[in-house]
Amino acid sequence: MAVLARATEAEIEAALAGAPPLPPHRRVRGPEVGLTMLRGRAGGDGEAFNLSEATVARCTVALEDGTLGHGWRLGRRKRAAEWAAVLDALLQDEARRDAWLAQVVMPLAEAQRAAAARDARRAAATEVRFATLAAMR
Amino acid sequence: MYVAVKGGDAAIAAAHAWLAEQRRGDKALPELSAAQLQEQLGLAVDRVMAEGSCHDRELAALAIKQARGDLIEAAFLLRAYRNTLTRFPAAEPVDTGAMRVRRRISATYKDMPGGQVLGPTFDYTHRLLDFALLAEGEAPLAPEEAEATGAPMPRVSEILAQEGLMRREPPGDGAPPPDLTRDPLPFPAPRALRLQSLARGDEGFLLGLGYSTQRGYGNAHPFVAELRMGEVEVLITPPELGFPISLGEITVTECQMVNQFAGRADTPPQFTRGYGLSLGHSERKAMAMALVDRALMARDLGEEVTAPAQDQEFVLLHADNVEATGFVEHLKLPHHVDFQSELEKLRSIRARWEAARDGVPEAAE
């Protein structure tokens, strides 16, 4: 679910376009937009404090067999929250889990891993290599 | 006090229509989209999110467009929008130690595990206007190392804490932190409320206060132990699930500012930390917040409170630019009746003053 929360709505839509259509489902709650309070810790590791609120979209759906799925994500993309909820329900079914993972979640995860790795390589290129006398000898 | 005045409806409508036209500017030029602002004026977006106290890059960009680039007005718009939404459960505190770091520097240690990573920074630029940006062209691609080391980046403050030279942060009791958006600020304010207030405080106000502590108003000798910026995961535990799930990632900037503390009978001399955490990439804000956070600890540490930055009421009641602009700008609204009574009072005092000057005896009561 972390992969779906990190993916943009357009990325999920593109991933779904290459997969079989999502099965029919019933909306149990939402999709709706609200606020969550983001928190930090004093000193990074001390007592918690409230940092800022953030918009959140959430949705709960039920598949025809009654399986419930929940989708939560930062931002206000209700369709993405609903897709995440449907996928959450589908991924609970052992029989269908691997197919949905392979068709939708894994490609998104791979793209996110590649983007994070690229950021890490860029950051590494800006790491200072101090030239000390010892190193210059 | 101001009184409601009728009769300005047509004038107000015309004024707002003109405002909208001015906002659009020269129609021969393409219109800016909120998405462009989000991508290309990202630091303004970060500031509006922080001071509007609402994380939503798209809405912050929209607010900047609507406010014609007036960032305080934009924060005001975002704050107002936020009031229309229902509240879901709060998120877990973010773990900045597990940050996906894009930038991390220390002014106190040259070599430390994980190294000095400059990231995308204005530091070391020459602050010369780049006329190439006036022309259209492609931005250069950032170079990449073949391989990122992936070395862990422990907090610099932890290095000192292990030596016993850094005051450890009390871990907290696990109870939800107090929230100034729900209850009025008590004084003295606990640290959690001070940090919340500073996190949404005006960057300029906090910068000036932080600067004042460096210049002698509060006796601070700060060092940046660590400044880091990157992505952290936001976790929430929805009641229907009962276990934490990810809401996605946000960018934050964190500053650990080290300051000496003389110690007292029950506490050895040691370093203390001022802490800054802000939404997005906003180093000046995080640093200013850390300086003021440390200054506000004076009372807790038994230090003498002598400077404005150490005065909780002064700092926390004036840091919010939405509140400040509301109270200052309300002076523009009609105060006609108030002013009439001031005018009459002044006229009568003035008449008595002139009578006394001219030696005319006051009329009998």
Short mmCIF file of C-alpha atoms in Angstrom, two decimals, chain A residues 33-91:
data_model
loop_
_atom_site.label_atom_id
_atom_site.label_comp_id
_atom_site.label_asym_id
_atom_site.label_seq_id
_atom_site.Cartn_x
_atom_site.Cartn_y
_atom_site.Cartn_z
CA VAL A 33 -10.84 14.42 1.64
CA GLY A 34 -9.89 15.53 5.14
CA LEU A 35 -6.94 16.53 7.25
CA THR A 36 -4.39 14.64 9.25
CA MET A 37 -1.97 16.21 11.71
CA LEU A 38 1.65 15.61 10.76
CA ARG A 39 3.95 15.21 13.73
CA GLY A 40 7.65 15.45 14.46
CA ARG A 41 9.78 14.84 17.53
CA ALA A 42 11.73 17.46 19.47
CA GLY A 43 15.37 17.00 18.53
CA GLY A 44 14.29 14.33 16.04
CA ASP A 45 14.07 11.69 18.79
CA GLY A 46 12.30 13.35 21.75
CA GLU A 47 8.69 14.04 22.61
CA ALA A 48 6.17 14.35 19.78
CA PHE A 49 4.84 17.71 18.60
CA ASN A 50 2.31 18.76 15.97
CA LEU A 51 4.10 19.99 12.85
CA SER A 52 1.35 20.91 10.40
CA GLU A 53 -1.84 19.54 9.03
CA ALA A 54 -1.91 17.81 5.64
CA THR A 55 -4.68 16.97 3.21
CA VAL A 56 -5.53 13.28 2.98
CA ALA A 57 -7.87 11.35 0.68
CA ARG A 58 -9.36 8.10 1.94
CA CYS A 59 -11.82 5.51 0.70
CA THR A 60 -13.25 2.21 1.87
CA VAL A 61 -14.80 -0.22 -0.60
CA ALA A 62 -16.35 -3.68 -0.52
CA LEU A 63 -15.93 -6.24 -3.30
CA GLU A 64 -18.90 -8.42 -4.29
CA ASP A 65 -17.69 -11.18 -1.98
CA GLY A 66 -17.74 -8.68 0.90
CA THR A 67 -13.96 -8.18 1.20
CA LEU A 68 -13.24 -4.69 2.53
CA GLY A 69 -10.40 -2.60 1.18
CA HIS A 70 -9.02 0.68 2.52
CA GLY A 71 -7.11 3.36 0.65
CA TRP A 72 -5.41 6.30 2.36
CA ARG A 73 -3.02 8.80 0.78
CA LEU A 74 -1.68 12.32 1.22
CA GLY A 75 -3.30 14.89 -1.06
CA ARG A 76 -6.77 15.22 -2.48
CA ARG A 77 -6.82 12.59 -5.25
CA LYS A 78 -10.05 10.74 -4.53
CA ARG A 79 -9.86 8.44 -7.55
CA ALA A 80 -6.39 7.28 -6.50
CA ALA A 81 -7.66 6.60 -2.96
CA GLU A 82 -10.52 4.55 -4.40
CA TRP A 83 -8.23 2.54 -6.68
CA ALA A 84 -5.93 1.91 -3.72
CA ALA A 85 -8.92 0.68 -1.69
CA VAL A 86 -10.01 -1.72 -4.44
CA LEU A 87 -6.47 -3.02 -4.85
CA ASP A 88 -6.16 -3.40 -1.07
CA ALA A 89 -9.23 -5.64 -1.16
CA LEU A 90 -7.97 -7.61 -4.19
CA LEU A 91 -4.55 -8.16 -2.61
#
